[in-house]
Amino acid sequence: PEGVFKLPPLGYDYDALEPFIDAETMKIHHDKHHAAYVSKLNQAIVGAPGFEKKKIEEILINLGAVPEAVRKDIRNQGGGHANHSLFWQTLKKNENGKPTGELARAIDANFGSYDKFQEAFIAAATKVFGSGWAWLVWKDKKLVIDSTANQDSPYSTGGVPLLGIDVWEHAYYLKYQNRRAEYVDAFMNVINWPHVQRLFERVAR
Ligand code: MN
């Protein structure tokens, strides 16, 4: 059955990120994993009348308002939906591209340099124990690096996620198996910085 939350299209071909992220992983990740979060979110939202009219980000900002019986499901499935919706949009082969403009200046101001940002982002992604995400987040008028367990969203702790790396094994296991660090390094080649920059400019002014 059709639910109120929809699986957004990937927006590019499954093989668009090869060789850094393989086509098979992209297909299963988007068409199966993300689709399952959407489908289970649509089941859970039935238990929270009125919430189906809200944007998922809005719901995640204030999970305490969600009826307790479905709060955990909405946190997990809704987080999965929001996290992946952002993830697809922030991926594009960047040919060693780096942030520019206001975002580049903010990265320098908050982390010292792009290289220091990259080091910290990679360290955060590598350190997540089990399944979760590492993030570049706009919080308290600053850029910060954060990580969340499972499908928890930075929105739920007062941040706005600008970029996230999915370190669930389903995001890399087919190509990288247990070598998460290789996947994390490869990920730096598929960050769509112009998109991250647009998100940043939207929240930072
Ligand atoms: Mn995932």
PDB file of N, CA and C and ligand atoms in Angstrom, residues 29 84 133 151 166 168 170, ligand 1:
ATOM      1  N   HIS A  29      21.242  -0.857  -1.534  1.00  0.00           N
ATOM      2  CA  HIS A  29      21.156   0.136  -0.456  1.00  0.00           C
ATOM      3  C   HIS A  29      19.934   1.040  -0.653  1.00  0.00           C
ATOM      4  N   HIS A  84      19.086   8.621   4.884  1.00  0.00           N
ATOM      5  CA  HIS A  84      19.391   8.160   3.525  1.00  0.00           C
ATOM      6  C   HIS A  84      18.957   9.183   2.477  1.00  0.00           C
ATOM      7  N   TRP A 133      26.438   6.403  11.901  1.00  0.00           N
ATOM      8  CA  TRP A 133      26.820   7.443  10.944  1.00  0.00           C
ATOM      9  C   TRP A 133      27.817   8.396  11.574  1.00  0.00           C
ATOM     10  N   GLN A 151      20.174   4.517  13.455  1.00  0.00           N
ATOM     11  CA  GLN A 151      19.698   5.525  12.501  1.00  0.00           C
ATOM     12  C   GLN A 151      19.338   6.827  13.207  1.00  0.00           C
ATOM     13  N   ASP A 166      27.402   6.885   5.943  1.00  0.00           N
ATOM     14  CA  ASP A 166      26.734   5.700   6.457  1.00  0.00           C
ATOM     15  C   ASP A 166      27.811   4.634   6.672  1.00  0.00           C
ATOM     16  N   TRP A 168      27.030   1.709   8.332  1.00  0.00           N
ATOM     17  CA  TRP A 168      26.420   0.381   8.464  1.00  0.00           C
ATOM     18  C   TRP A 168      27.139  -0.531   7.468  1.00  0.00           C
ATOM     19  N   HIS A 170      25.936  -2.555   5.508  1.00  0.00           N
ATOM     20  CA  HIS A 170      25.211  -2.645   4.226  1.00  0.00           C
ATOM     21  C   HIS A 170      25.681  -1.567   3.246  1.00  0.00           C
TER      22      HIS A 170
HETATM   23 MN    MN B   1      22.288   2.693   4.898  1.00  0.00          MN
END
